[in-house]
Amino acid sequence: MSRPRSDASTGSDASTGSAASTGSAAGSAAADPLRPADHADAVDPVSGSDGITQPALGVVGWLRWGWRQLTSMRTALVLLLLLAIAAVPGSLVPQRSADPNGVRQYFVDNPDLAPVLDNLSLFDVYTSPWFSAIYILLFVSLVGCVIPRTKHHYKAMRAQPPRTPARLSRLDVHHSEILECQDDQDAAAAAAAAVDAAQQQLRKAGYRVARYDGGRAFSVSAERGYLRETGNLVFHASLVGVLLAVGIGGGFTYTGQTVIIEGRTWVNTMLDYTSFNPGRFVDEDALTPYALTLDDFSLSYVAPGQQGAGQAGDFVAHLSTQFPDADAGTGEVRVNHPLQIAGDKVYLMGNGYAPTITVRNGDGDVVFSEPVPFLPQDNNMTSQGVVKVPDGLREQVGMVGFFYPTAQELTNGALTSVYGDLEYPMLTFWVYAGDLGIDGGVPKSVYTLDPAEMTQLAGGDSGAESLELKPGETVDLPDGLGTVTFDNEAPEGAAGFQDSVKRYVSLSIHRDAAATWVLVFAVLATAGLLAALFIPRRRMWVRATPQGHTVQLEYAGLARGEDPALDGAVDQFAQRHLASLADREPAGARPARPETTPDVD
Amino acid sequence: MPDASPLTLDSVSVLLVWTAIAIYALAFIAYAVDLARRGAVAVEAKDAAARTARDRELVAAGGGSARTGIIEQMRAQEAASEDALNAPVGRRSRLVWARIGTSLTVLGFLFHLGGDVTRGIAAGRVPWSNMYEFALTGTLLIVAVYLGVLFRYDLRFLGTFITGLVVVLLGGTAIWFYTDIVPLMDPLKSVWLVIHVFVASLATALFALAFGLSVLQLMQARREARIAVAARAQDAADTSAGSTAKTGPRFLQTLPSAEALESLAYRFAILGFIFWTFTLIAGSIWANDAWGRYWGFDTKEVWTFVIWVLYAGYIHARATRGWRGSRSAWLSIIGFTAVIFNFTIVNMFFKGLHAYSGLS
Ligand code: HEM
């Protein structure tokens, strides 16, 4: 069958086949009362009802005006751009939330500038008044925008597709065909039958349809793609959901840090945390008192001679877990694989060596004996730690220790570590005696020593050599204070130094009440976005007008939102419809003129 | 540079990458010649069109001013260019130099792919886990998306932009970012590395195309505006002499209208935006596994967010009266600038948890 081609005539000169529908084209059909007034597809307010001459406004009038401004597309856009700009400084200046040490350092490096920046909240950008103002306004605008649109959309979904416009030829896409009737056929009947068929096909293609027969003409009006608007609303509403989940969930969220040395046990109570940040609604006394024991911390090293030699990885903390009134269990914490326990998640944040150190007084009595966590200073685990012996010696003694898992002497005589594993461990101490300053009641970090009230007896500028120990060795403290032993923790008879020093892990324990909800809303938002961006929403009309012994068939389409495929869709539909008419009545109505027909209206 | 002495898989990879760079550079030249020649062809076509237009004007007996003449001519040309843009592969205009450019791009792509795959095999993992490898795979995806899109749209006029961009990025990468293969750091041992980084690169590729189209859109819009002004001036002077106004590079005369370029840019940008949204979510899930929180305003997170918001702004702008058109195009351009900034400057100079560039 030779298919008649007819040109898609374009409704308005301005939009040459573009997706943009010019609202005026279909009159009220395209106007969308509850889209924001400055939506590109809305009726231009200058020519529309909202004239530019504002009447004198009362308070209510001003409020309404202000609300309309706030919920306009333009405001939303400006606020979005402001939000983007406002987020940037937080990446240029260290933030207290992400990098507290960086902030401290910034104050040291820029003593004049830092207080000024601090006054502008530049170290807390994301909780600053100005940042908050932007996103709160944005979300007020969002809610103010979404609610009326939801109402409108709800109505639209229940309403019938709109009346067929009188002048279909003025729409974005329009085809016209002339059908010739058979001799014995009534043109009106043929027209009705054609529209019946179109109605059926449109419905099958997922359109909502309504018939508008009247006067001489028969027509079907169809609309599809309501899901586009639904998606848009779901997307925007889900953003509100994300914000609420973060805001409310944050109140029930806590994070705490702790350190566990191999062989030691930690209990989930406030006492055992080294730091704890609870949300507003967290009951600190209601933590589940489970216990974690670090049985072993394993890791592997890239062997010397290979690329990336010395790099450590495959960190695993092997834990025993114990709940009150329950059997013990085991668990593992690895990077990327937190341990889930009692609704908490336990993360591996760091690890290091905790050399076991024993101090004896002049009489040989043990006055200190425990593993001391040392903080790693470089990739080869050169580590630093502090031993404080407040009681039992003639004077208070403080020692700053340096630990080298694989020690090597530099040309200047200083030691360094050349490998992270325990190949040739060495521990050195600077020794101080005097007042540790821990009796004043001011809490002091276990990782730092304040030597202000102390005299240095060994190492550094003291004139005396620092103490040097290998695992298992004991040396005298200066001035006959006593002895220090670097205990070898390896099992009896072990060769080499493996396991001679205990390791520790630093763990972070989290309860995040918000994360799941945030994820749910984020996924919903994405689904909504996909629908909103890719489901075309369009209207289609088919009208059949009997004209003597022929029927004029018109097909028209109108995009509502971006719809690059509209042309093709109308074209395809017209062809399929015409083909079906020809098939159904082989000898009956068939397209009359193979050439383009002029649009008649 | 890796040791060249024993021919390791990794040094083969480097060799392939450099070959690819050289071929892309040739492709760039071919595409540039194509653009220059399009200008010449356009002038001929215009003369021909002017002739027919004049004939028609005679027929239409005194119809039309100079203004409608020039503008109609421009519209007709743009409509024709738009048809050419959408023409199926078999029915495209035979632009010899563009063909050479595309063939070279395909060849360069094959070498590039080889370089990327051998790097992955040499490393025994996906080849996108440090800055050098992100750049290798990211640029590969830019070319792949460009070549893929060519099946649907005749976007060869973007060839200079794409090959130029890739030569610069890949060249810079090979010179400055090369890092030896080392085992992955623990936080990177995750399926999310595979997903998150790959999707981010894909989004970048789509944003790159949108960027190129937005730039052309602005140029074309300026040309259209100047032609409109020239036509009005001619009307006022009532001469029908040919327009002499400067309207930008001549190849613009072979491109679709600003509006058509805009709607195409928009289509790539929304695809990119979807992938970027996914990147953001996948990154948060990963951060939650690796660092114990899904969001912490780490520098890289901040920039990912900023980019997301910028493109959300772009999509909004398209739907806001007064912003559709050139203003929204600027947002697409700013968005892509932020993407490149995020990839280069932020990776290299900003401090943060995402310290996986492998550069020291
Ligand atoms: C948190 C802030 C916001 C973000 C991130 C955002 C993002 C987006 C995105 C990505 C789209 C495109 C997807 C779609 O069509 O559904 C969109 C569309 C839209 N947004 Fe928003 N939006 C925000 C706030 C607002 C506000 C406050 C309004 C009301 C003034 C609004 C009104 C609209 C409208 C009407 C559309 C549809 C545009 C069209 O017809 O193509 N949005 N928004």
XYZ file of N, CA, C and O in Angstrom, chain A residues 14-16 18 20 37-45 73-74 76-77 80-81 83-84 87-88 91-92 97-99 102 126 131 235-236 239 246 302 307-308 311 313-315 335-338 345 347 349 510 512 514-515 518-519 522-523 526 529-530 533-534 562 564, chain B residues 3 75 79 82 180-190 257 259 263 266-267 270-271 273-274 277-278 281 285-294 296-299 302-303 305-306 308-310 312-324 331 341 350-351:
520
model
N 7.890 29.864 15.708
C 9.026 29.979 16.622
C 9.657 28.635 16.931
O 10.863 28.518 17.028
N 8.843 27.601 17.087
C 9.438 26.350 17.539
C 9.532 25.357 16.400
O 8.680 24.521 16.211
N 10.575 25.472 15.665
C 10.768 24.604 14.518
C 11.024 23.187 14.994
O 12.154 22.796 15.209
N 10.859 21.947 17.655
C 11.478 21.800 18.970
C 10.465 21.243 19.944
O 9.274 21.208 19.702
N 9.829 22.382 22.831
C 9.148 23.376 23.644
C 7.781 23.661 23.081
O 7.625 23.970 21.922
N 4.421 30.368 38.161
C 3.986 31.282 37.116
C 5.077 31.583 36.114
O 4.802 31.895 34.962
N 6.331 31.475 36.550
C 7.391 31.814 35.594
C 8.000 30.579 34.955
O 9.114 30.609 34.458
N 7.266 29.462 34.979
C 7.709 28.298 34.225
C 7.733 28.673 32.753
O 6.862 29.397 32.274
N 8.744 28.163 32.055
C 8.915 28.559 30.654
C 7.681 28.240 29.817
O 7.419 28.899 28.816
N 6.925 27.225 30.233
C 5.763 26.845 29.432
C 4.478 27.526 29.881
O 3.424 27.301 29.315
N 4.576 28.312 30.942
C 3.358 28.937 31.447
C 3.019 30.157 30.612
O 3.837 30.659 29.850
N 1.799 30.609 30.779
C 1.384 31.786 30.031
C 2.163 32.985 30.545
O 2.341 33.155 31.748
N 2.631 33.787 29.633
C 3.410 34.952 30.032
C 2.548 35.897 30.867
O 1.475 36.299 30.463
N 3.018 36.229 32.058
C 2.197 37.064 32.935
C 1.891 38.422 32.330
O 0.880 39.021 32.638
N 9.967 29.768 40.103
C 11.076 29.018 39.523
C 12.375 29.821 39.615
O 13.444 29.284 39.836
N 12.226 31.144 39.398
C 13.423 31.969 39.365
C 14.105 31.960 40.727
O 15.320 31.821 40.830
N 13.838 29.659 43.036
C 14.403 28.325 43.266
C 15.753 28.220 42.571
O 16.733 27.726 43.131
N 15.800 28.738 41.353
C 17.029 28.656 40.575
C 18.141 29.469 41.231
O 19.272 28.986 41.393
N 19.336 27.719 44.255
C 20.181 26.564 43.906
C 21.599 27.030 43.584
O 22.580 26.459 44.056
N 21.687 28.087 42.777
C 23.020 28.565 42.407
C 23.753 29.108 43.629
O 24.945 28.878 43.812
N 23.361 28.058 46.611
C 23.757 26.897 47.410
C 25.073 26.329 46.878
O 25.974 25.993 47.646
N 25.176 26.260 45.555
C 26.404 25.742 44.961
C 27.588 26.621 45.328
O 28.655 26.136 45.719
N 28.644 26.419 49.028
C 29.275 25.181 49.474
C 30.779 25.196 49.211
O 31.533 24.477 49.854
N 31.205 26.035 48.265
C 32.609 25.994 47.847
C 33.619 26.345 48.952
O 34.601 25.629 49.131
N 35.417 23.816 50.971
C 36.463 22.945 50.436
C 37.800 23.670 50.396
O 38.838 23.069 50.147
N 37.773 24.977 50.619
C 39.010 25.754 50.552
C 39.618 25.936 51.929
O 40.828 26.019 52.074
N 34.233 20.095 61.317
C 33.558 18.796 61.328
C 34.420 17.719 60.675
O 34.468 16.586 61.148
N 35.103 18.070 59.595
C 35.832 17.045 58.854
C 37.306 16.973 59.248
O 37.925 15.930 59.177
N 37.869 18.117 59.671
C 39.325 18.176 59.829
C 39.701 19.130 60.961
O 40.265 20.201 60.729
N 43.232 20.322 61.107
C 43.512 21.281 60.050
C 43.134 22.684 60.488
O 43.847 23.652 60.204
N 28.996 24.457 56.805
C 27.744 23.746 56.540
C 26.754 23.821 57.687
O 25.638 23.328 57.581
N 24.713 29.591 55.313
C 24.464 28.372 54.521
C 23.084 27.805 54.876
O 22.307 27.443 53.998
N 10.365 13.183 43.044
C 11.753 13.635 43.157
C 11.872 14.782 44.166
O 12.657 14.716 45.115
N 11.072 15.817 43.955
C 11.206 16.980 44.839
C 10.824 16.630 46.277
O 11.479 17.066 47.229
N 13.550 14.873 48.084
C 14.623 15.743 48.580
C 14.271 16.252 49.971
O 15.117 16.318 50.859
N 17.946 13.357 57.520
C 19.229 13.786 58.075
C 19.000 14.564 59.363
O 19.638 14.321 60.389
N 53.400 -5.642 51.426
C 54.019 -5.927 50.136
C 55.518 -6.119 50.403
O 56.155 -5.259 51.007
N 56.815 -3.723 43.617
C 56.262 -2.376 43.512
C 55.350 -2.127 44.702
O 54.538 -2.972 45.055
N 55.494 -0.961 45.291
C 54.688 -0.649 46.464
C 55.198 -1.357 47.696
O 54.438 -1.583 48.632
N 53.983 -1.433 51.589
C 52.601 -1.000 51.762
C 51.829 -2.061 52.541
O 51.903 -3.251 52.251
N 48.283 -3.744 54.075
C 46.894 -3.867 53.658
C 46.252 -5.092 54.256
O 46.847 -5.752 55.122
N 45.064 -5.402 53.769
C 44.286 -6.548 54.259
C 44.153 -6.529 55.775
O 44.272 -7.559 56.443
N 43.905 -5.362 56.307
C 43.747 -5.238 57.765
C 42.505 -5.976 58.229
O 41.428 -5.757 57.697
N 38.364 -2.889 56.697
C 38.042 -1.655 55.995
C 36.963 -1.986 54.967
O 37.028 -3.032 54.318
N 35.978 -1.134 54.832
C 34.836 -1.355 53.945
C 33.859 -2.411 54.457
O 32.819 -2.628 53.846
N 34.219 -3.100 55.549
C 33.313 -4.107 56.084
C 33.177 -3.959 57.583
O 33.798 -4.682 58.347
N 32.367 -3.006 57.999
C 32.179 -2.812 59.432
C 31.474 -4.010 60.055
O 30.781 -4.750 59.364
N 27.391 -0.103 64.255
C 28.382 -0.550 63.279
C 29.743 -0.182 63.825
O 29.945 0.941 64.297
N 33.651 0.288 63.030
C 34.555 0.531 61.908
C 36.004 0.490 62.363
O 36.326 0.927 63.458
N 39.345 2.176 62.086
C 39.817 3.481 61.655
C 41.336 3.563 61.599
O 41.885 4.380 60.874
N 29.435 3.364 65.596
C 28.395 4.277 65.120
C 27.010 3.685 65.280
O 26.799 2.506 65.010
N 23.713 4.869 63.357
C 23.178 5.868 62.438
C 21.729 5.576 62.129
O 21.406 4.690 61.351
N 19.746 7.551 60.667
C 19.265 8.251 59.476
C 19.635 7.548 58.184
O 18.898 7.621 57.206
N 20.766 6.848 58.185
C 21.340 6.406 56.913
C 20.344 5.641 56.042
O 20.212 5.921 54.851
N 17.802 7.961 54.592
C 18.409 8.818 53.573
C 18.534 8.033 52.274
O 18.202 8.523 51.194
N 18.966 6.787 52.396
C 19.136 5.971 51.198
C 17.791 5.727 50.513
O 17.667 5.854 49.293
N 16.835 8.797 48.766
C 17.719 9.072 47.634
C 17.340 8.178 46.451
O 17.314 8.627 45.302
N 17.021 6.928 46.750
C 16.649 6.019 45.668
C 15.309 6.441 45.067
O 15.130 6.458 43.846
N 15.879 9.303 42.822
C 16.447 8.913 41.530
C 15.381 8.315 40.628
O 15.320 8.624 39.432
N 13.314 11.005 39.359
C 14.063 11.789 38.376
C 14.037 11.101 37.011
O 13.828 11.745 35.978
N 14.226 9.784 37.036
C 14.210 9.045 35.771
C 12.858 9.234 35.086
O 12.791 9.522 33.889
N 12.417 12.871 33.826
C 13.241 13.336 32.708
C 12.994 12.554 31.429
O 13.203 13.052 30.337
N 12.566 11.316 31.559
C 12.547 10.494 30.348
C 11.169 10.023 29.900
O 11.020 9.527 28.798
N 9.830 18.712 27.913
C 10.759 18.251 26.877
C 10.232 16.990 26.217
O 9.893 16.033 26.898
N 11.449 15.424 22.685
C 12.058 15.467 21.359
C 11.426 14.473 20.392
O 11.563 14.614 19.188
N 60.034 1.467 34.179
C 61.277 0.952 33.608
C 61.006 0.490 32.196
O 60.054 -0.239 31.949
N 17.233 30.538 8.524
C 16.354 29.499 9.071
C 16.375 28.257 8.185
O 16.414 27.127 8.676
N 17.534 24.668 9.371
C 16.643 23.509 9.324
C 17.328 22.373 8.581
O 17.274 21.204 8.993
N 19.801 20.833 10.708
C 19.193 20.003 11.739
C 18.830 18.639 11.157
O 19.009 17.609 11.816
N 53.346 4.176 39.132
C 53.600 2.748 39.028
C 52.413 1.980 39.563
O 51.619 2.500 40.339
N 52.342 0.744 39.138
C 51.280 -0.105 39.643
C 51.640 -0.546 41.050
O 52.694 -1.127 41.276
N 50.779 -0.230 41.987
C 50.979 -0.734 43.344
C 49.664 -1.381 43.771
O 48.620 -1.097 43.202
N 49.744 -2.273 44.758
C 48.502 -2.913 45.199
C 47.530 -1.856 45.719
O 47.935 -0.780 46.158
N 46.266 -2.176 45.672
C 45.245 -1.248 46.132
C 45.343 -1.024 47.635
O 45.649 -1.926 48.394
N 45.060 0.199 48.015
C 44.913 0.455 49.447
C 43.586 -0.152 49.887
O 42.633 -0.236 49.112
N 43.540 -0.522 51.159
C 42.343 -1.200 51.656
C 41.013 -0.511 51.327
O 40.085 -1.168 50.894
N 40.918 0.804 51.532
C 39.610 1.417 51.295
C 39.135 1.267 49.852
O 37.948 1.306 49.579
N 40.089 1.074 48.934
C 39.704 0.968 47.525
C 39.254 -0.444 47.155
O 38.746 -0.659 46.060
N 39.457 -1.385 48.056
C 39.032 -2.755 47.735
C 37.537 -2.871 47.981
O 37.099 -3.243 49.057
N 36.794 -2.506 46.973
C 35.346 -2.478 47.145
C 34.696 -2.510 45.777
O 35.233 -1.960 44.819
N 20.258 25.347 14.425
C 19.958 26.566 15.164
C 20.404 26.436 16.613
O 20.572 25.334 17.138
N 18.662 26.866 19.090
C 17.638 26.147 19.837
C 17.804 24.636 19.710
O 17.671 23.896 20.684
N 18.663 21.978 22.683
C 17.854 20.855 23.139
C 18.679 19.566 23.098
O 18.487 18.672 23.917
N 20.879 19.641 26.153
C 20.049 19.300 27.310
C 19.894 17.788 27.435
O 19.971 17.227 28.516
N 19.700 17.128 26.305
C 19.506 15.671 26.368
C 20.737 14.975 26.935
O 20.631 14.046 27.723
N 20.995 15.826 30.794
C 20.131 15.108 31.738
C 20.599 13.665 31.916
O 20.553 13.131 33.013
N 21.098 13.063 30.841
C 21.671 11.721 31.013
C 22.851 11.781 31.982
O 22.964 10.968 32.902
N 23.367 13.955 34.198
C 22.877 14.287 35.531
C 22.396 13.032 36.265
O 22.652 12.855 37.457
N 21.721 12.155 35.533
C 21.259 10.900 36.150
C 22.473 10.115 36.643
O 22.507 9.646 37.779
N 23.943 11.739 39.657
C 23.132 11.467 40.846
C 23.504 10.109 41.400
O 23.686 9.922 42.611
N 23.648 9.168 40.484
C 24.009 7.822 40.894
C 25.408 7.795 41.515
O 25.640 7.125 42.516
N 25.160 9.003 45.038
C 24.572 8.024 45.956
C 25.551 6.878 46.201
O 25.793 6.482 47.344
N 27.266 5.598 49.729
C 27.182 4.233 50.268
C 28.591 3.730 50.576
O 28.860 3.151 51.630
N 29.491 4.012 49.646
C 30.872 3.578 49.822
C 31.506 4.271 51.036
O 32.148 3.643 51.882
N 31.285 5.583 51.112
C 31.847 6.334 52.243
C 31.325 5.775 53.558
O 32.043 5.704 54.556
N 30.075 5.353 53.529
C 29.499 4.799 54.749
C 30.198 3.495 55.140
O 30.377 3.204 56.314
N 30.594 2.721 54.144
C 31.326 1.480 54.432
C 32.759 1.758 54.861
O 33.279 1.136 55.772
N 33.391 2.681 54.149
C 34.833 2.844 54.326
C 35.169 3.777 55.474
O 36.114 3.542 56.217
N 34.407 4.828 55.621
C 34.770 5.849 56.591
C 33.782 5.960 57.738
O 33.935 6.794 58.626
N 32.726 5.187 57.668
C 31.802 5.209 58.791
C 30.807 6.341 58.770
O 30.100 6.567 59.726
N 30.735 7.081 57.694
C 29.654 8.060 57.565
C 29.397 8.231 56.084
O 30.303 8.124 55.275
N 28.116 8.498 55.751
C 27.804 8.572 54.320
C 28.059 9.959 53.767
O 28.130 10.151 52.569
N 30.253 13.695 54.785
C 31.020 14.432 55.787
C 31.598 15.724 55.254
O 32.490 16.292 55.843
N 31.087 16.194 54.124
C 31.620 17.406 53.521
C 33.136 17.361 53.391
O 33.830 18.341 53.661
N 33.629 16.229 53.022
C 35.012 16.110 52.585
C 35.138 16.890 51.269
O 34.146 17.022 50.534
N 36.326 17.391 50.970
C 36.434 18.293 49.804
C 35.842 17.692 48.534
O 35.131 18.355 47.787
N 32.186 17.701 48.669
C 31.664 19.045 48.449
C 31.571 19.330 46.959
O 30.548 19.791 46.457
N 32.629 18.997 46.244
C 32.626 19.325 44.813
C 31.647 18.477 44.032
O 31.022 18.954 43.081
N 28.886 17.472 45.154
C 27.612 18.097 45.477
C 27.425 19.395 44.690
O 26.369 19.640 44.105
N 28.482 20.217 44.659
C 28.388 21.489 43.940
C 28.031 21.241 42.471
O 27.156 21.893 41.899
N 26.536 18.653 41.219
C 25.153 18.162 41.136
C 24.173 19.327 41.190
O 23.248 19.434 40.388
N 24.427 20.236 42.131
C 23.514 21.371 42.279
C 23.586 22.274 41.036
O 22.566 22.780 40.570
N 24.783 22.448 40.480
C 24.902 23.291 39.283
C 24.076 22.718 38.137
O 23.360 23.448 37.445
N 21.543 20.636 38.439
C 20.127 20.769 38.806
C 19.679 22.176 38.437
O 18.589 22.384 37.897
N 20.555 23.144 38.696
C 20.256 24.524 38.324
C 20.082 24.664 36.819
O 19.161 25.317 36.340
N 20.938 23.997 36.074
C 20.850 24.049 34.615
C 19.503 23.512 34.136
O 18.826 24.123 33.305
N 19.111 22.359 34.704
C 17.852 21.754 34.280
C 16.686 22.673 34.651
O 15.755 22.862 33.871
N 16.769 23.262 35.821
C 15.752 24.230 36.212
C 15.710 25.407 35.262
O 14.651 25.861 34.873
N 16.912 25.892 34.946
C 16.989 27.087 34.116
C 16.285 26.855 32.783
O 15.618 27.733 32.256
N 16.428 25.639 32.275
C 15.769 25.298 31.017
C 14.264 25.454 31.114
O 13.580 25.608 30.110
N 13.741 25.316 32.338
C 12.295 25.363 32.499
C 11.843 26.703 33.060
O 10.691 26.875 33.396
N 12.763 27.656 33.170
C 12.404 28.937 33.782
C 12.398 30.024 32.721
O 13.368 30.159 31.974
N 11.325 30.758 32.690
C 11.252 31.803 31.682
C 12.349 32.826 31.925
O 12.615 33.198 33.066
N 12.969 33.255 30.878
C 14.045 34.233 31.018
C 15.404 33.564 31.158
O 16.423 34.212 31.064
N 15.401 32.252 31.404
C 16.673 31.556 31.569
C 16.930 30.561 30.454
O 18.075 30.194 30.204
N 15.867 30.106 29.827
C 16.070 29.173 28.725
C 16.902 29.885 27.672
O 16.782 31.087 27.499
N 25.222 27.906 32.358
C 25.248 26.996 33.507
C 25.851 25.650 33.124
O 26.574 25.036 33.901
N 37.553 20.930 37.025
C 38.233 21.449 38.205
C 38.295 20.373 39.290
O 39.330 20.130 39.905
N 43.803 19.784 46.788
C 42.939 19.945 47.950
C 43.150 18.776 48.891
O 43.327 17.643 48.479
N 43.125 19.122 50.177
C 43.360 18.099 51.171
C 42.035 17.413 51.486
O 40.999 18.040 51.542
